[in-house]
mmCIF file of C-alpha atoms in Angstrom:
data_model
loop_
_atom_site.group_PDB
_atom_site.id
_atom_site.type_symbol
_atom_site.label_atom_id
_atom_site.label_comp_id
_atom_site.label_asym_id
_atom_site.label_seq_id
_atom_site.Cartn_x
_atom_site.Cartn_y
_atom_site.Cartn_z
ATOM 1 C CA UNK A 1 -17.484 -2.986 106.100
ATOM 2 C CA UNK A 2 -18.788 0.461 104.731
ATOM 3 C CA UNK A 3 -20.081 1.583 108.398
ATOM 4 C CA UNK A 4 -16.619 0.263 109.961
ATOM 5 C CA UNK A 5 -14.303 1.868 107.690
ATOM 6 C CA UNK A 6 -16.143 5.629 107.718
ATOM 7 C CA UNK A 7 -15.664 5.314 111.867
ATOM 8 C CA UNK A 8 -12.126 4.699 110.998
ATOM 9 C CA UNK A 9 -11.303 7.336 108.950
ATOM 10 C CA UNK A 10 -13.312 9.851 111.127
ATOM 11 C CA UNK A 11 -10.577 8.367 113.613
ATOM 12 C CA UNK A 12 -7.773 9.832 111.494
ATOM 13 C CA UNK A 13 -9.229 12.835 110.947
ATOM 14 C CA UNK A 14 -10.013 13.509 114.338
ATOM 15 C CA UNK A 15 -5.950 12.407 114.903
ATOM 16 C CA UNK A 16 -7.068 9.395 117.083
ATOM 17 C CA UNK A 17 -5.433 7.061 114.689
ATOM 18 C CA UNK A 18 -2.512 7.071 112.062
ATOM 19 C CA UNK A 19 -3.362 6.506 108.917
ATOM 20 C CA UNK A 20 -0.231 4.162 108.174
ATOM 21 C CA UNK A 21 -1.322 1.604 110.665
ATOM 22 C CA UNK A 22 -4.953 1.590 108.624
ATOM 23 C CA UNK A 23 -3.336 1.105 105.717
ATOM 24 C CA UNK A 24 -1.022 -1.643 107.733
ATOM 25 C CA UNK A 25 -4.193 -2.818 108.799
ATOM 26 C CA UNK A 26 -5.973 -3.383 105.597
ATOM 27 C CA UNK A 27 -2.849 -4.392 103.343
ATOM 28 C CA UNK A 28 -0.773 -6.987 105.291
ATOM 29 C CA UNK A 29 -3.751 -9.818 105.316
ATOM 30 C CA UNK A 30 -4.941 -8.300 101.979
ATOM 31 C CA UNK A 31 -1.186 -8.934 100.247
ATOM 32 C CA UNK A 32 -1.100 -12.424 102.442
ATOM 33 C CA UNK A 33 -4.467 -13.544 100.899
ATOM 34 C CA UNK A 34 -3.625 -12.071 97.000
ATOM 35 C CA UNK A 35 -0.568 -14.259 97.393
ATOM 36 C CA UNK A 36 -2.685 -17.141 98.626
ATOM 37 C CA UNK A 37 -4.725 -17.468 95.694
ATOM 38 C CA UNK A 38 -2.249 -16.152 93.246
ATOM 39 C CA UNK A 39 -1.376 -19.734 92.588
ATOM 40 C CA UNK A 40 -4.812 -21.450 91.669
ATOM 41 C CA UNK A 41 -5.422 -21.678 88.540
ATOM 42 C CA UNK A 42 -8.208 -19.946 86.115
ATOM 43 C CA UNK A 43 -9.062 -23.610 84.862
ATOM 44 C CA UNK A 44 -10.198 -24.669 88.569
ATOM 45 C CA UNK A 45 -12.097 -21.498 89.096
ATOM 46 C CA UNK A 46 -13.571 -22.261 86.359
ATOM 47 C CA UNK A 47 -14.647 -25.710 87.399
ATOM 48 C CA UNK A 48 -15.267 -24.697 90.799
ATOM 49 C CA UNK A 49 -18.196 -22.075 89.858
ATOM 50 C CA UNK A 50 -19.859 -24.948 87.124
ATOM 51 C CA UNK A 51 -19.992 -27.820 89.953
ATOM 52 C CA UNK A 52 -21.506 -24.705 91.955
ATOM 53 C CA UNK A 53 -23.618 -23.520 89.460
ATOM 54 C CA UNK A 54 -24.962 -26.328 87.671
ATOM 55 C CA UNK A 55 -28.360 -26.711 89.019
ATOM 56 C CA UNK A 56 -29.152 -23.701 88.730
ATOM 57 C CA UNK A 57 -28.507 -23.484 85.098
ATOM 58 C CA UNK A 58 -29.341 -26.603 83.833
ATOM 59 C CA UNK A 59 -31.874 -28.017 86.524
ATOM 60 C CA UNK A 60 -31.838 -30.722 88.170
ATOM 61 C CA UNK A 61 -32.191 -33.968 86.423
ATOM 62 C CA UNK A 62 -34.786 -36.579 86.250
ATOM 63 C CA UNK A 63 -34.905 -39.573 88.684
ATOM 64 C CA UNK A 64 -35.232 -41.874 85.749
ATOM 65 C CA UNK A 65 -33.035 -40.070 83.586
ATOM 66 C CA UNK A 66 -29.540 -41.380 82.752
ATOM 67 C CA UNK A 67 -26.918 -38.561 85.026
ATOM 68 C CA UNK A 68 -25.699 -35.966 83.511
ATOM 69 C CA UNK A 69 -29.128 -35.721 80.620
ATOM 70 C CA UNK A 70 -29.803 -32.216 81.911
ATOM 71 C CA UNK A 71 -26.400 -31.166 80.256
ATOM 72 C CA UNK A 72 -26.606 -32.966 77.207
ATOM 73 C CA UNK A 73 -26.078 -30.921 74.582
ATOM 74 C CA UNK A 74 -28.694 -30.143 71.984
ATOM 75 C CA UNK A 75 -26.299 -29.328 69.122
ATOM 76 C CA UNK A 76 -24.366 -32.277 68.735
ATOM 77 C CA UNK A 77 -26.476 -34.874 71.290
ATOM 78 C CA UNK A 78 -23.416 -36.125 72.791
ATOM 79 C CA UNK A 79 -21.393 -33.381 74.457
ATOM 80 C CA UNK A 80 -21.517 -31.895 77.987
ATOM 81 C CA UNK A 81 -22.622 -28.630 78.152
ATOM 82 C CA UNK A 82 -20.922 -26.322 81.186
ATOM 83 C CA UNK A 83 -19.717 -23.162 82.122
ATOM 84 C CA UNK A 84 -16.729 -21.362 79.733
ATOM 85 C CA UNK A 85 -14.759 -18.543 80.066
ATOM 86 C CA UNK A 86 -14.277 -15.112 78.121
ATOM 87 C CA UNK A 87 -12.791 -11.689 77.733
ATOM 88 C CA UNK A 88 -16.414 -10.361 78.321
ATOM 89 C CA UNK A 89 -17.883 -13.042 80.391
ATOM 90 C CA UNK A 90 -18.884 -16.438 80.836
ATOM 91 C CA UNK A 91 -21.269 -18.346 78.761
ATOM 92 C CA UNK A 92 -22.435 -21.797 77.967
ATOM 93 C CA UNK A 93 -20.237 -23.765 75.415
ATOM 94 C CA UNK A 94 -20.236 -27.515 74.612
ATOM 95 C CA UNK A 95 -17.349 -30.024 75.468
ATOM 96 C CA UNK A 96 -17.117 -31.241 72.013
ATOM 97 C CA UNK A 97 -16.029 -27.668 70.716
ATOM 98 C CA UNK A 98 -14.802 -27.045 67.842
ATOM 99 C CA UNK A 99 -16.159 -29.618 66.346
ATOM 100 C CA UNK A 100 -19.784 -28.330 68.039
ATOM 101 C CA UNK A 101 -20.281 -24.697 68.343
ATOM 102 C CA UNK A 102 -23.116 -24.634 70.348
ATOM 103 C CA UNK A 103 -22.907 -21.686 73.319
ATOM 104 C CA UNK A 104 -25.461 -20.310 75.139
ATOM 105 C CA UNK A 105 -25.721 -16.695 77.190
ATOM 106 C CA UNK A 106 -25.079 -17.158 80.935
ATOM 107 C CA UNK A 107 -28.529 -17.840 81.986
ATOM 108 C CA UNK A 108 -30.901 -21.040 83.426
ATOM 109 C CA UNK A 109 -31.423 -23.153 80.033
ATOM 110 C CA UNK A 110 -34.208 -25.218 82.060
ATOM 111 C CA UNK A 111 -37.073 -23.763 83.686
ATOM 112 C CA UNK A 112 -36.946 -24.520 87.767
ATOM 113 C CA UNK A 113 -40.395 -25.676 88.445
ATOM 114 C CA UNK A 114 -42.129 -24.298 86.084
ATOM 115 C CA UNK A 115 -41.374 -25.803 82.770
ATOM 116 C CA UNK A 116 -43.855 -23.029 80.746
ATOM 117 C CA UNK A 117 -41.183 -20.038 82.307
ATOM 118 C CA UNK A 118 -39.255 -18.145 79.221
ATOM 119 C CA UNK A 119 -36.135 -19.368 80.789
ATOM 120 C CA UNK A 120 -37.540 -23.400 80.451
ATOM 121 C CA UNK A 121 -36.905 -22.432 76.441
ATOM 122 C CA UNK A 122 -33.517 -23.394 75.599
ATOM 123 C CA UNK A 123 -32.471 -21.371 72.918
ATOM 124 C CA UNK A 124 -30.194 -22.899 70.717
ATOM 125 C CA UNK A 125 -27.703 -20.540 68.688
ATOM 126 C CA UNK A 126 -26.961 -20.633 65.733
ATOM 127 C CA UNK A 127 -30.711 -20.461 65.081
ATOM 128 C CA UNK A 128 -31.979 -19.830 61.336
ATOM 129 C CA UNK A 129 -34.667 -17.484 60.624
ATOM 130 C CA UNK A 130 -35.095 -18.458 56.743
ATOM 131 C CA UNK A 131 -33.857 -17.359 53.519
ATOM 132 C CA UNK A 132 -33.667 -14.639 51.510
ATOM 133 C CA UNK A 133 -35.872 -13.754 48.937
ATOM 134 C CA UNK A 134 -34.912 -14.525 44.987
ATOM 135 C CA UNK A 135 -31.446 -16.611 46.175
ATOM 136 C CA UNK A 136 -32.569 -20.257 45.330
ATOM 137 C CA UNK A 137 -32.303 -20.315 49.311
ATOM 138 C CA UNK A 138 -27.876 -19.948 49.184
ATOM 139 C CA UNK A 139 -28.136 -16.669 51.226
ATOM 140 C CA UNK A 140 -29.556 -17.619 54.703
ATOM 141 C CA UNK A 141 -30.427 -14.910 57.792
ATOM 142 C CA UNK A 142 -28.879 -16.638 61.056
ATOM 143 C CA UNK A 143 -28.951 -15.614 64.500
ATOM 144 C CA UNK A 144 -25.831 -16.339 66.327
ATOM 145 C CA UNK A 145 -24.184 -15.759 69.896
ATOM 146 C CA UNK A 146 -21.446 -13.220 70.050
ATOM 147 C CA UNK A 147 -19.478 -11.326 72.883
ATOM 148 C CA UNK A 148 -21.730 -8.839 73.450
ATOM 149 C CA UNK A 149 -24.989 -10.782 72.815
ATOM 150 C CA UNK A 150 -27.086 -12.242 70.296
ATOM 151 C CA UNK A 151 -27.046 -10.974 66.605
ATOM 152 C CA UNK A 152 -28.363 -11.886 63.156
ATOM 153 C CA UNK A 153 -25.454 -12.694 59.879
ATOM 154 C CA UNK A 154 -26.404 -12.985 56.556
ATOM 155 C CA UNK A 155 -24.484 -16.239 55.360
ATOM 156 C CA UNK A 156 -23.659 -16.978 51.537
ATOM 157 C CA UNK A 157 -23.754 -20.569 50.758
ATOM 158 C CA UNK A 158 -22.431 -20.130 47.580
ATOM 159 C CA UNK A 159 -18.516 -19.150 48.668
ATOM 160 C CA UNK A 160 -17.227 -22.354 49.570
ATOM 161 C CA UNK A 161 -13.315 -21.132 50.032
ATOM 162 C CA UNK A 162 -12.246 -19.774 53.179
ATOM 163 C CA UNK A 163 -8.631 -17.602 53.732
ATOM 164 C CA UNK A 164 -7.130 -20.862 55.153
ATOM 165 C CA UNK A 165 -7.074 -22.359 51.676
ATOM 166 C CA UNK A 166 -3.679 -22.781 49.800
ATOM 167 C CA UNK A 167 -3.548 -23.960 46.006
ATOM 168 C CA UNK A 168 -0.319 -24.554 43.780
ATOM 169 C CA UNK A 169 1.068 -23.109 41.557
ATOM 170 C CA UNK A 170 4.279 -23.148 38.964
ATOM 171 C CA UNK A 171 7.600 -20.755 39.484
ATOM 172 C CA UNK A 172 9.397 -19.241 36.809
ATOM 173 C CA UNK A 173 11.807 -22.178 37.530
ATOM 174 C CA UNK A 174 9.362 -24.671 37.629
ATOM 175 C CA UNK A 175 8.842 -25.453 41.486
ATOM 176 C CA UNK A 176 5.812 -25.446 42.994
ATOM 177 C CA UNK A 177 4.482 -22.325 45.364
ATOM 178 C CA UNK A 178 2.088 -22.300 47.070
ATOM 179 C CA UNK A 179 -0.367 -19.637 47.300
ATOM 180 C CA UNK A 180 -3.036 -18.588 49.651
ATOM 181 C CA UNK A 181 -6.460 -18.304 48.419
ATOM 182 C CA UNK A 182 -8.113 -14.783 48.959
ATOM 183 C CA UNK A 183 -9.797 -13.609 51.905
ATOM 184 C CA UNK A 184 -13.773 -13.980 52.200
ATOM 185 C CA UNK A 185 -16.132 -10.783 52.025
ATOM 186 C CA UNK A 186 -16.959 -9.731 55.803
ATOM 187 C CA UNK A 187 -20.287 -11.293 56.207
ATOM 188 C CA UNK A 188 -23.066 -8.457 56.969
ATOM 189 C CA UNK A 189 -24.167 -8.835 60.646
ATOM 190 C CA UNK A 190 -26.220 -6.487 63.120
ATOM 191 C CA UNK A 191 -26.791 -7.030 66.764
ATOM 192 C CA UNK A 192 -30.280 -7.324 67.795
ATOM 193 C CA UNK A 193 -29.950 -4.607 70.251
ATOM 194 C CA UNK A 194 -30.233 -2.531 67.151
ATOM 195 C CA UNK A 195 -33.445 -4.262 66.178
ATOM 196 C CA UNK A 196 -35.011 -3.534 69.411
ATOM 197 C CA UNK A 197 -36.621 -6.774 70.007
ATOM 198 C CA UNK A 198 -36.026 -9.518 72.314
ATOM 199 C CA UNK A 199 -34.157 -12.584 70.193
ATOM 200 C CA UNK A 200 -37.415 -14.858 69.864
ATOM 201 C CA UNK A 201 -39.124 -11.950 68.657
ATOM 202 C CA UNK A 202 -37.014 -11.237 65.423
ATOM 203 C CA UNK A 203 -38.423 -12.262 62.557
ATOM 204 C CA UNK A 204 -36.894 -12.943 58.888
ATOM 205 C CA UNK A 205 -38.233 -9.787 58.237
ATOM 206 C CA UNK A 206 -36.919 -7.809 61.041
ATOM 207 C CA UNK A 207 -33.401 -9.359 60.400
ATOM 208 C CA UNK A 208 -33.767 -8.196 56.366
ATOM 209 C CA UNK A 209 -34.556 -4.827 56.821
ATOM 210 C CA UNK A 210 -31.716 -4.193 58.835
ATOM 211 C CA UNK A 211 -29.200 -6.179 56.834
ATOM 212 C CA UNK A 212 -29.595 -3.975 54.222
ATOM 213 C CA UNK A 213 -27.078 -1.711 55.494
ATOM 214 C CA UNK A 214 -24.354 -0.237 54.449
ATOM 215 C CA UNK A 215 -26.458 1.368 51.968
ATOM 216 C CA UNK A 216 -25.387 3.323 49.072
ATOM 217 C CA UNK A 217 -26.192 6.927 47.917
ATOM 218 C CA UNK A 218 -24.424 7.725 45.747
ATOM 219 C CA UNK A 219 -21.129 9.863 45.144
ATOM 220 C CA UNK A 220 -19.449 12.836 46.646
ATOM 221 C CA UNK A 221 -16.264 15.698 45.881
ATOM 222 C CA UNK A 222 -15.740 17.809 48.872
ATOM 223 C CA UNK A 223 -13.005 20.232 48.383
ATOM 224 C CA UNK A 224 -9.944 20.299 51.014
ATOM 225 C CA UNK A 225 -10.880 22.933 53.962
ATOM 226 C CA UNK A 226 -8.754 24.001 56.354
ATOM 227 C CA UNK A 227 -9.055 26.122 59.500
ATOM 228 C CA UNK A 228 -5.591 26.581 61.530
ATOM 229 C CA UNK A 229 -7.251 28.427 65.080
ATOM 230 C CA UNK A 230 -9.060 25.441 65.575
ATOM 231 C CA UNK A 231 -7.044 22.563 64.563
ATOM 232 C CA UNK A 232 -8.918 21.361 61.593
ATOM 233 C CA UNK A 233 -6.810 20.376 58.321
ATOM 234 C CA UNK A 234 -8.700 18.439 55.952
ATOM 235 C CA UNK A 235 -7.764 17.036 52.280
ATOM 236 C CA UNK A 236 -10.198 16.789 48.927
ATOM 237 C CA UNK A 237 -11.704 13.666 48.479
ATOM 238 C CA UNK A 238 -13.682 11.945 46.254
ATOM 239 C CA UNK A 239 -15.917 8.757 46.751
ATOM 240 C CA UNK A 240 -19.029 6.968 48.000
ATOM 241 C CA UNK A 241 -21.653 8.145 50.482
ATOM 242 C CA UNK A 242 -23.288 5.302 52.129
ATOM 243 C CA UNK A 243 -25.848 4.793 54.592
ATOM 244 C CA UNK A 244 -25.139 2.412 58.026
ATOM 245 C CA UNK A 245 -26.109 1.399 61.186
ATOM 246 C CA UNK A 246 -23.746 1.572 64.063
ATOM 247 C CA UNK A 247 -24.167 0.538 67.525
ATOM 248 C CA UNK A 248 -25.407 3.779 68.753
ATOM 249 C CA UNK A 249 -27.732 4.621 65.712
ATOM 250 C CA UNK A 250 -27.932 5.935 61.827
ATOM 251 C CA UNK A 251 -25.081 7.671 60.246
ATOM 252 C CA UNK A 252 -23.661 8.879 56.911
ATOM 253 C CA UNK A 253 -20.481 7.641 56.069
ATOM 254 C CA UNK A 254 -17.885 9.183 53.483
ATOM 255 C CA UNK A 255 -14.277 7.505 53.526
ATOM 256 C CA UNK A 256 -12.852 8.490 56.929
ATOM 257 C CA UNK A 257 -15.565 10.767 57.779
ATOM 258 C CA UNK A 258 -18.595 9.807 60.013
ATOM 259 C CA UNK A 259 -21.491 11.969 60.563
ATOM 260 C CA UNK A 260 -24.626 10.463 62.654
ATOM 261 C CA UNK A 261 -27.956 11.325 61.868
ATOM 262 C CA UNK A 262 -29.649 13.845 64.908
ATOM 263 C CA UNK A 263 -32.754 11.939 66.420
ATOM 264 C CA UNK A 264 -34.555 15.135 65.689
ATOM 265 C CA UNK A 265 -33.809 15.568 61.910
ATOM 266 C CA UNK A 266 -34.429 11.788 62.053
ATOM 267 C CA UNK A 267 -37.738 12.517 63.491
ATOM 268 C CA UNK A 268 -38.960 15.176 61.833
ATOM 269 C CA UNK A 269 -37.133 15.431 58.087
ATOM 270 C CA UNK A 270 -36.925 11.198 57.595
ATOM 271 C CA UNK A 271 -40.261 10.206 59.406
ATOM 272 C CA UNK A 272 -38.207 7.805 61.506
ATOM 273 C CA UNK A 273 -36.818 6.139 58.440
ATOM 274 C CA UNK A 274 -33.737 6.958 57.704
ATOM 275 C CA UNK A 275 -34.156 4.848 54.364
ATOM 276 C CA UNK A 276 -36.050 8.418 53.446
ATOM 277 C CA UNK A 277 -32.445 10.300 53.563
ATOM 278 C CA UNK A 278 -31.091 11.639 50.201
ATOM 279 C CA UNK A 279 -27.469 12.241 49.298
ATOM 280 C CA UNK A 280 -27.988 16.031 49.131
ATOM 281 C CA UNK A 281 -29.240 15.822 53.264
ATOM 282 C CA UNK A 282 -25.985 13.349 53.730
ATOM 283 C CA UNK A 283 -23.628 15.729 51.666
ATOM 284 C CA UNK A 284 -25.023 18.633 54.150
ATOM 285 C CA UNK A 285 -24.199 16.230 57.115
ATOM 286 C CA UNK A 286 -20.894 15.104 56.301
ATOM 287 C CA UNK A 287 -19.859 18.904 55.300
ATOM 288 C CA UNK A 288 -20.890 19.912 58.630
ATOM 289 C CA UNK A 289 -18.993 17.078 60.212
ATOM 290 C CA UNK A 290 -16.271 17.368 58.389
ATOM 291 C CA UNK A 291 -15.908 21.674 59.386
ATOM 292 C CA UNK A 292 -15.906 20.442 63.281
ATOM 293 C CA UNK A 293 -12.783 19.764 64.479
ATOM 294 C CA UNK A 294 -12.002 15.500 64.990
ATOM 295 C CA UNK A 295 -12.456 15.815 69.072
ATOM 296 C CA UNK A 296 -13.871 19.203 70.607
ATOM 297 C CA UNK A 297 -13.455 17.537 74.562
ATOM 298 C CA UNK A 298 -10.780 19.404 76.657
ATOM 299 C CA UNK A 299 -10.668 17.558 79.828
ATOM 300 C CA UNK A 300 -10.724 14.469 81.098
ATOM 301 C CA UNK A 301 -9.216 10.630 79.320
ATOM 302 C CA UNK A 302 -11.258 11.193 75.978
ATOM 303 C CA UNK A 303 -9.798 14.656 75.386
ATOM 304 C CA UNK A 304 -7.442 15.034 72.248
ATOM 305 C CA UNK A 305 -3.909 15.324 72.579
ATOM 306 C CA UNK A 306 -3.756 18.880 71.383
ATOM 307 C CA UNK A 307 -6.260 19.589 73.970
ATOM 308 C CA UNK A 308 -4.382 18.327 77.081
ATOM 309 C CA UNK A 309 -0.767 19.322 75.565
ATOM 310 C CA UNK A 310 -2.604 23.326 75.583
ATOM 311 C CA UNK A 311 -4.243 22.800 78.900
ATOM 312 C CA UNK A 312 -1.020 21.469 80.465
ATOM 313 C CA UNK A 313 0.801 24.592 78.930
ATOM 314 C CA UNK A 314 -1.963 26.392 80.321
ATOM 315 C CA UNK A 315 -1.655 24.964 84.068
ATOM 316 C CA UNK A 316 2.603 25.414 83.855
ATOM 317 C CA UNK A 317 1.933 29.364 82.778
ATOM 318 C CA UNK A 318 -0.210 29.689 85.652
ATOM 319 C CA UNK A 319 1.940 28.200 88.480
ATOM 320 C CA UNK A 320 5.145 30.561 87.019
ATOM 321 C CA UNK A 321 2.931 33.776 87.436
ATOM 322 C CA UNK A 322 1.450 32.224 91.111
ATOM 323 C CA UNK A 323 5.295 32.037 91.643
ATOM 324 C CA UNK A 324 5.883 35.275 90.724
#
């Protein structure tokens, strides 16, 4: 298709072919086949690629076996397991959700032909990896499928109210309201891509270590600073300076101010802990952060607003002395 389209645009630049009738060309069976399968729906797609895709995700099952045992699901021992969709992808879910929330990523759950293969390891999420220490075992490290892979919660058995709840209570007239119960504390959760091992690799200590975070250090005052020429405007503050882990590494964090930790200073100050940080090294970092203004790009989608609103004043002045 590549090859074939390259002669054809050499064609209209060499003027041996319009243009419109290659785009004529390409869009009228194009629109015709959109149209086509405009009408089919997502569900049958669906259904479509897990008939299609079966064997090779679940194997094929045993000649003795009862049909369909090579999707049985391991959670609940009575569902289906098949294809599902997302916003980020497809996975493996079970037919009996929600009252099973087994899923799987989107890869072979049974080994073909060689049943000692890593893939011939179904791994089953939710998977615990034990307790934590000194909790009469009510705080428990799982590992759990999300949208953007595997990662490890910390899970407190002891709150046993959710935000769905509703209790009653009297009005000043004597009829009954009723009110919701509060929301539940965020679990803490890190993805294992953080960790930097491969999901059977993680251990309960592995998963600890890195729960720990946010981690506090204590308190800070920073004065209000402002700086006009380059945009910056910021107001005093006064609060807590924690330590956390974000998906692309360390930072400092100090209410709407985020300053990451530099790989080198990380290196070379912290000796690759960043544990080993003290609030008077986060102070320095989130002064510096905060004396830079919020976006310093000038071109291009991630650019700030003030930055394309000067360089399209900039582009305007130019044309009107070009005109000139």
């Amino acid at each position: 298709f590549t090859a074939t389209m390259e002669d054809t645009l050499d064609d209209v630049a060499n003027e041996q072919k319009r243009y419109t009738d290659l785009l004529t060309d390409f869009w009228t069976p194009f629109k015709s086949e959109c149209e086509e399968v405009s009408t089919v729906e997502v569900r049958s797609v669906v259904d479509a690629l897990d008939e299609r895709l079966g064997m090779h995700l679940f194997g094929r099952a045993d000649e003795d076996a009862e049909e369909g045992s090579n999707r049985k699901c391991p959670s609940c021992e009575n569902g289906r397991l098949g294809l599902k969709p997302s916003k980020q992808g497809g996975f493996i879910g079970c037919s009996n959700y929600p009252a099973c929330s087994f899923t799987a990523p989107l890869r072979p759950l049974k080994g073909l032909g060689d049943e000692n293969s890593e893939s011939a390891q179904m791994e089953a999420f939710p998977k615990s990896l034990g307790f934590m220490p000194d909790t009469d075992n009510m705080k428990e490290v799982v590992m759990k499928m999300g949208p953007y892979g595997p990662y490890v919660e910390l899970v407190d058995h002891t709150i046993v109210t959710s935000s769905t709840e509703e209790s009653e209570e009297g009005g000043a007239d004597g009829s009954k309201k009723k009110k919701k119960a509060s929301k539940a504390e965020k679990p803490r959760r890190v993805g294992v891509s953080n960790i930097g091992k491969k999901p059977e690799e993680v251990t309960l200590e592995d998963a600890l270590y890195f729960l720990a975070f946010p981690i506090h250090l204590g308190e800070h005052a920073a004065e209000a600073f402002v700086d006009e020429e380059k945009g910056i405007n910021r107001e005093a503050h006064v609060g807590e300076v924690t330590l956390s882990l974000g998906k692309f590494g360390y930072y400092v964090k100090f209410g709407e101010t985020l300053a990451s930790i530099p790989a080198k200073f990380l290196r070379e100050e912290l000796q690759n802990d960043p544990r080993n940080v003290t609030l008077e090294q986060a102070k320095d970092l989130i002064e510096k952060k905060r004396r830079k203004p919020d976006n310093t790009r000038t071109k291009g989608r991630f650019a700030s607003k003030a930055a394309k609103e000067k360089l399209a004043k900039e582009k305007e002045e130019k044309k009107k002395k070009t005109k000139k």
